[in-house]
XYZ file of C-alpha atoms in Angstrom:
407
model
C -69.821 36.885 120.386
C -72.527 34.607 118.243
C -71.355 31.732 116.881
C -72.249 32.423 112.652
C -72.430 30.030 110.095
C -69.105 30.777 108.610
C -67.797 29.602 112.095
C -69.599 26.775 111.708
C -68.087 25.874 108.451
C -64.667 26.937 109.095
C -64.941 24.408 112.152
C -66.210 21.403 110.015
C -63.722 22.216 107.128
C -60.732 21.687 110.291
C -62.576 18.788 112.297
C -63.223 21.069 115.207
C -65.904 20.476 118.134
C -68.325 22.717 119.170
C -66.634 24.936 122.808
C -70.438 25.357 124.393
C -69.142 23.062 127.060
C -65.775 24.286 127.545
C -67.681 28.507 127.754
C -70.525 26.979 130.218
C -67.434 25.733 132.614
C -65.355 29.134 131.964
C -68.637 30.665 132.656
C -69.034 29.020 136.234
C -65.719 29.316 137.149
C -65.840 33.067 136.556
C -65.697 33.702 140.401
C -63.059 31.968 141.864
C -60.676 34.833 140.694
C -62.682 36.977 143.296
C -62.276 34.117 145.754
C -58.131 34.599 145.323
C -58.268 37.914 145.820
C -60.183 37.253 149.026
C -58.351 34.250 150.133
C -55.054 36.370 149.695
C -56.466 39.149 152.006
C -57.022 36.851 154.726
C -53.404 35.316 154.324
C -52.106 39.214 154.836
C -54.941 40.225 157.597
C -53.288 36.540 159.173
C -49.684 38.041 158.731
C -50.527 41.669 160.034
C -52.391 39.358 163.308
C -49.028 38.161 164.144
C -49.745 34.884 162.848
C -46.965 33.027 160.694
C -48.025 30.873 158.001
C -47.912 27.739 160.010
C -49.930 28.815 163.433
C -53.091 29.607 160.915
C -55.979 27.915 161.574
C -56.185 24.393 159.834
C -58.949 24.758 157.900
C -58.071 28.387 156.907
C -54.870 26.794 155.445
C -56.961 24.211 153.485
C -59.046 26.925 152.113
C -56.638 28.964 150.532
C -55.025 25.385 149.365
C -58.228 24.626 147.731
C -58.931 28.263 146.170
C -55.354 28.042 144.803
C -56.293 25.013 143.060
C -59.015 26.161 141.596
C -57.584 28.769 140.846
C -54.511 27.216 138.460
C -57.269 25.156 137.423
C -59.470 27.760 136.004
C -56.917 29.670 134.523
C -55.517 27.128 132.024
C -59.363 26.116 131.087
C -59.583 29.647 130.044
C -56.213 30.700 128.963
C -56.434 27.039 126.252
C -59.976 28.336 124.994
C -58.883 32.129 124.630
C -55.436 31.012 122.865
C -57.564 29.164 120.606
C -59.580 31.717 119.802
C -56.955 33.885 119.835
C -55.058 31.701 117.141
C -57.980 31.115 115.052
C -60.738 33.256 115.278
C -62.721 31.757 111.699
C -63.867 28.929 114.154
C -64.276 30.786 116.968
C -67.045 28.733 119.459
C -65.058 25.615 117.842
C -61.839 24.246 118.912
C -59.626 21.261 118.358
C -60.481 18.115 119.667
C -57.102 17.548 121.710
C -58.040 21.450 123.054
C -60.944 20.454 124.409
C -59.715 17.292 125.576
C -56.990 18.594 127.624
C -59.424 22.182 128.577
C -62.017 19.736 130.376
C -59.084 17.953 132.200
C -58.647 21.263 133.740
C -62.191 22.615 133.755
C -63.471 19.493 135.250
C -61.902 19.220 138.399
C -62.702 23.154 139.787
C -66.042 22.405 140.730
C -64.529 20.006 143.213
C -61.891 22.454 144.917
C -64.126 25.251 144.862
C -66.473 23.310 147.023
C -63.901 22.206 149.398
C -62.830 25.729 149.810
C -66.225 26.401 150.897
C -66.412 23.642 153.093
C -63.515 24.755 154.611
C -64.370 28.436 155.047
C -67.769 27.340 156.546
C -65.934 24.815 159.148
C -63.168 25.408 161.785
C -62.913 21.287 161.956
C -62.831 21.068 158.388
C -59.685 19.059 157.406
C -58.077 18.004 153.604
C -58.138 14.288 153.609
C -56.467 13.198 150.495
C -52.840 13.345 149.315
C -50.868 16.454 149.624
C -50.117 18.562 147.052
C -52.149 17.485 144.706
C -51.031 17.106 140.815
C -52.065 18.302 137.915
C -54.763 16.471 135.649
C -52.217 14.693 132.781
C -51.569 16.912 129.809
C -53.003 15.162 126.302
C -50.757 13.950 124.229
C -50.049 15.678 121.156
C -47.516 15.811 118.881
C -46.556 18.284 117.456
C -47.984 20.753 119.898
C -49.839 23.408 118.810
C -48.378 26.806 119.251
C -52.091 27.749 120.936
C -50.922 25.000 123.560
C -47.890 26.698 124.178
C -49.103 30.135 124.551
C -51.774 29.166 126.743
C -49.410 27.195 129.135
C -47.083 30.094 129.591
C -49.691 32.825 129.982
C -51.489 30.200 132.874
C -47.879 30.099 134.311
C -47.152 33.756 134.495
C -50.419 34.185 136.321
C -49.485 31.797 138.762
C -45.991 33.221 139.151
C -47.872 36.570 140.164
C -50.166 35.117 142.358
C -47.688 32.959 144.068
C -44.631 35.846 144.805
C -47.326 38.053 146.495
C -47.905 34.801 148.756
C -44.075 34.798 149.538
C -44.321 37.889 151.358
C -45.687 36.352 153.789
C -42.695 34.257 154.417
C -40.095 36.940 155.255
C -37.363 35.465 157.277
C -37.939 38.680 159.624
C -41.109 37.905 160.666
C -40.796 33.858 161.348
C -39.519 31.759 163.584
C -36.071 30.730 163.651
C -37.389 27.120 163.645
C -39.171 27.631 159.866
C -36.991 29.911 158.299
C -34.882 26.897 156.566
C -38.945 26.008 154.770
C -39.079 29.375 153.815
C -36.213 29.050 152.065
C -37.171 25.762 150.878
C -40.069 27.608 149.558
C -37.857 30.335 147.699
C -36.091 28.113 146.284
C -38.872 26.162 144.952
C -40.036 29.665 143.522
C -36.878 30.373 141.603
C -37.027 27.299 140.207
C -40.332 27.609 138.680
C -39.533 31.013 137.771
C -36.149 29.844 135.931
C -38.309 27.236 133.844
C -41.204 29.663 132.739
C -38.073 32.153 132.181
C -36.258 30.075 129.737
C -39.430 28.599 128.056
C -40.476 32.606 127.467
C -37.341 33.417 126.003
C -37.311 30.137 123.346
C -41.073 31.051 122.508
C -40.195 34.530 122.274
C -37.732 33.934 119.536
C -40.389 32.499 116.927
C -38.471 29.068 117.063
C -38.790 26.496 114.833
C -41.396 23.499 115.491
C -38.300 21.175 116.337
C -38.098 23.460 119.522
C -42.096 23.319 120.360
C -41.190 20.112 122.506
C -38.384 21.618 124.390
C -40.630 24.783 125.317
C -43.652 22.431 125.908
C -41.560 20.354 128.598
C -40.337 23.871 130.236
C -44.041 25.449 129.682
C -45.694 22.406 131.733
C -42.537 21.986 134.646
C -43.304 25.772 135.566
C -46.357 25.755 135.729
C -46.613 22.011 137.707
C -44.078 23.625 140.163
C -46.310 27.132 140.696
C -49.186 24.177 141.339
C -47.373 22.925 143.955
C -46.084 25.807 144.959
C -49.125 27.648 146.032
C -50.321 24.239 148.150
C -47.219 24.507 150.325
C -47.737 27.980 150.716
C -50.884 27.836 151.755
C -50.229 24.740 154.036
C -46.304 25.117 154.651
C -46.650 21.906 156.984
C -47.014 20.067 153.518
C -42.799 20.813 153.007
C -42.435 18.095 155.847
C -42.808 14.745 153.389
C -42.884 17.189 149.983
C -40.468 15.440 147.580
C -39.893 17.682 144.632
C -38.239 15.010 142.307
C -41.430 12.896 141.951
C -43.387 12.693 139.022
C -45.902 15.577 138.399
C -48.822 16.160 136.058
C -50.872 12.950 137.164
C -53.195 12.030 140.190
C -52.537 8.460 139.927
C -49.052 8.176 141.570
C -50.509 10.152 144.504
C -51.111 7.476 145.976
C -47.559 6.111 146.371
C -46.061 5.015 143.165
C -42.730 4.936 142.554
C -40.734 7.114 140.198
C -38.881 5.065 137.459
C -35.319 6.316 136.765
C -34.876 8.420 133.610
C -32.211 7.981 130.807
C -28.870 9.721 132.421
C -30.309 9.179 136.068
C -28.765 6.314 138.454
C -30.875 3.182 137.968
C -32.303 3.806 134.769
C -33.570 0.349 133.276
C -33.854 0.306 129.366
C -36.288 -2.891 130.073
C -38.935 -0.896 132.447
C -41.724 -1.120 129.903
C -41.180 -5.003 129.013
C -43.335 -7.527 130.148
C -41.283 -8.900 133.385
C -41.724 -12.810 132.695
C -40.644 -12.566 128.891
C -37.773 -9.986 129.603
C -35.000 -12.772 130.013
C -35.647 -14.060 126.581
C -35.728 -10.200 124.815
C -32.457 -9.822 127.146
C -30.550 -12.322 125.253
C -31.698 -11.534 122.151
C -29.125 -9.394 119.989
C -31.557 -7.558 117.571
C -33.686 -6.831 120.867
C -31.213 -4.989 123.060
C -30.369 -3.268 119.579
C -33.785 -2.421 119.437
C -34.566 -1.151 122.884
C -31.657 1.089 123.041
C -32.756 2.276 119.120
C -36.004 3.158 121.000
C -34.765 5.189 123.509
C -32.340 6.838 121.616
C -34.829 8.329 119.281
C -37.859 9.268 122.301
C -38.194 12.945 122.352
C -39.535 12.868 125.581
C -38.679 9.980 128.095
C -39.737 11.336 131.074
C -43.993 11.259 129.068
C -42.892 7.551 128.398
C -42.254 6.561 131.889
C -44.418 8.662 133.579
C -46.831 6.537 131.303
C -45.288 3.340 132.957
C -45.580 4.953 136.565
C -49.024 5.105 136.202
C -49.926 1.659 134.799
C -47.771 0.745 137.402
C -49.715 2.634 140.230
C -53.167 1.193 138.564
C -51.348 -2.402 139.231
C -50.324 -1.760 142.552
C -53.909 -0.352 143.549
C -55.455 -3.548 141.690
C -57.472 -1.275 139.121
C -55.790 -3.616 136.302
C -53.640 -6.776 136.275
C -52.525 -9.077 133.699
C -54.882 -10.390 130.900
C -55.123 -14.108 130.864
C -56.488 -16.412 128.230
C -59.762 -18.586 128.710
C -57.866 -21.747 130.343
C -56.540 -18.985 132.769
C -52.983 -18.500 131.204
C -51.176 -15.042 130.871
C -51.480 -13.565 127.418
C -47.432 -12.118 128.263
C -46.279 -9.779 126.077
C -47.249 -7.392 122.767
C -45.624 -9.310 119.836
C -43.663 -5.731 119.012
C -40.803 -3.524 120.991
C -40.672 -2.842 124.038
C -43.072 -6.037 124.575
C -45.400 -4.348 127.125
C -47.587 -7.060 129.064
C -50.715 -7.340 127.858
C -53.342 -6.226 130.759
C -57.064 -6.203 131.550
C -58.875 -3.346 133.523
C -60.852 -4.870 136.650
C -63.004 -1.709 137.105
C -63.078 1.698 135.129
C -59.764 3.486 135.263
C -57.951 6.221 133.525
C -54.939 5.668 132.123
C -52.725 8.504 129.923
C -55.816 10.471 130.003
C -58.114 7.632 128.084
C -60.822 6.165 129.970
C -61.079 2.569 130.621
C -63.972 0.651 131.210
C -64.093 -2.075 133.244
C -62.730 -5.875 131.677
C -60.906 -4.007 128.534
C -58.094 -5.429 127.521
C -54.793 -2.903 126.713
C -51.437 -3.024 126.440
C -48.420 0.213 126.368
C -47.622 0.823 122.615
C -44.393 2.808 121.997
C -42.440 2.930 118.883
C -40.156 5.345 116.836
C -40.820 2.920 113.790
C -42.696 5.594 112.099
C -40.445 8.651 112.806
C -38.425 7.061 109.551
C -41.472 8.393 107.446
C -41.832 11.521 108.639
C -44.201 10.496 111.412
C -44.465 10.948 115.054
C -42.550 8.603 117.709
C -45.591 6.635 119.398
C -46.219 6.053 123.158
C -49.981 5.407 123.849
C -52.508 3.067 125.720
C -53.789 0.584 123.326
C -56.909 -1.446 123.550
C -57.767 -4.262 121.667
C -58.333 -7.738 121.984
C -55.262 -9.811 122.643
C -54.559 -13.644 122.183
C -50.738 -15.384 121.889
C -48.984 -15.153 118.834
C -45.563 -16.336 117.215
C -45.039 -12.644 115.340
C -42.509 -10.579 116.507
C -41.357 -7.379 115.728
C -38.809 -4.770 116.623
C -40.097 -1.598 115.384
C -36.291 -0.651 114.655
C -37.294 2.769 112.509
C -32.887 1.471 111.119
C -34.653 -1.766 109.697
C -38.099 0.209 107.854
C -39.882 -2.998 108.661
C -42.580 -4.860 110.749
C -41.987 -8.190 111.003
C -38.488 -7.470 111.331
């Protein structure tokens, strides 16, 4: 359908962006729903062979990981630009810019799997060398979300819910091994408990809830369909369930490579301090209107777990030595943001992305959360901030009780 010029105004009048980027990808990626079809064919023609899902050839099993990636991939691209378009058709060829944002996360990294999946096909020595299952690209950050969001995320999560039961057959206890039917089950289980999260998201959304409840369906929306993600990986390549830990983070590449989890509110080990600046944290410690303030912040964070999964990954891009702490010209640390939680202030040694923003090298930053502004109406805050840093005497605790900076 042409883009006309009362699209084109509608879009302006909203502060949309143009979608000719986000239809060329959907476009391109048009054929990889053919490839699943195919890729599932050779997982049956496997079964019917007398092969169980673990004595497939290797690089058979890292094709249909790879297909299933792109797959997931694909899907939300589209299903985000259709619910759009769905939701507002005035601007149709136009979308929001946090749509788009979050659509190319997707859209950008099919390309990539669809090749390897190729690769694979096309190579009996071909072998997956990165870290296994792979996550999600980071859903944007937006607040409220928008009910397009929402629908899209459930209808890319029923998709993969089809998809990934008709792999399951596969898996019947009667034709495996007695030495891998306790994965299998693994691997049900795993199933159900996607299914119970898309299940109980469907039946919130289906009850035209109010926006207080957007969050809670968001947070079921993305857990199903992270676990179908996962899901069809260790299906594809069962020997995956060796190491798989289902508790760690999802959603984000960057603790792939070995970052640890932080504990959340309720858990065993959860530390109220996690997003302070380590060397100052004695002094905020032993300050009364600090630990008032920290446990104010917490308290009021609809959504810990996007908070510290924030903190897992500047703590990842640490470890790895993508960032470290910012220091002033003679060389001393710049310590902490002047206001609660009193992040460290840190500087990017090469080009890095961080809560989906990305970093160029030598940029200064620092983690910004605060439910100051949820007193006004407004949104809590949690997001990477850049700027350019140097010590200061101010403090504040962003205590939205107080209703004042410079508290």
């Amino acid at each position: 359908m042409a883009v006309t010029l009362w699209n084109r105004i509608a879009a302006a009048l909203e502060g949309e962006v143009s979608a000719d980027t986000l239809e060329a990808y959907q476009r391109a990626g048009m054929g990889v729903y053919k490839q699943l079809d195919e890729a599932e064919a050779r997982r049956l023609e496997c079964k019917i062979e007398g092969q169980d899902p673990w004595s497939v050839a290797a690089n058979t099993q890292a094709e249909l990981l790879c297909t299933w990636n792109a797959f997931v991939l694909q899907t939300l691209g589209d299903q985000f630009l259709e619910a759009d378009y769905r939701a507002n058709p005035a601007t149709r060829g136009f979308v929001p810019p946090v749509t788009a944002e979050q659509a190319l996360a997707f859209y950008g990294e099919v390309e990539s799997w669809l090749n390897r999946a190729s690769q694979a096909h096309s190579n009996p020595g071909f072998r997956l060398t990165m870290p296994l299952p792979a996550d999600l690209p980071r859903w944007v950050e937006v607040e409220p979300c928008p009910p397009a969001h929402l629908e899209a995320t459930l209808e890319a999560a029923r998709a993969a819910r089809l998809h990934a039961e008709a792999a399951l057959v596969v898996f019947q206890e009667d034709g495996l091994p007695a030495e891998h039917q306790p994965a299998a089950q693994k691997l049900r289980q795993l199933a159900a408990e996607a299914g119970a999260k898309l299940a109980y998201g469907e039946r919130l959304w289906a009850s035209n809830p109010p926006r207080t409840l957007h969050q809670q369906i968001e947070e079921h929306a993305h857990r199903a369909v992270e676990r179908y993600y996962h899901l069809g990986q260790l299906l594809a390549a069962p020997i995956l369930l060796d190491t798989y830990d289902p508790s760690r983070p999802n959603g984000g590449a960057a603790l792939s490579g070995g970052g640890r989890r932080l504990a959340r509110p309720g858990e065993p080990g959860f530390d109220p301090w996690c997003l302070t600046d380590p060397v100052s944290r004695p002094q905020w410690e032993s300050d009364p209107s600090a630990r008032n303030a920290i446990r104010t912040l917490w308290q009021n964070d609809p959504a810990p777990a996007r908070t510290l999964g924030l903190q897992e990954e500047i703590d990842a891009a640490l470890q790895r030595g993508d960032i470290e702490y910012a220091t002033g010209p003679r060389g001393q640390r710049l310590g902490a943001f002047y206001c609660c939680p009193w992040a460290p202030i840190y500087v990017t040694r090469r080009a890095v992305t961080l809560g989906g923003r990305r970093l160029r090298a030598s940029q200064q930053f620092t983690l910004d959360v605060s439910a100051e502004d949820m007193l006004r109406g407004g949104a809590f805050k949690r997001e990477v901030m850049l700027g350019n840093f140097s010590p200061t005497d101010r403090v504040d605790y962003c205590d939205p009780t107080t209703g004042g900076h410079d508290d």
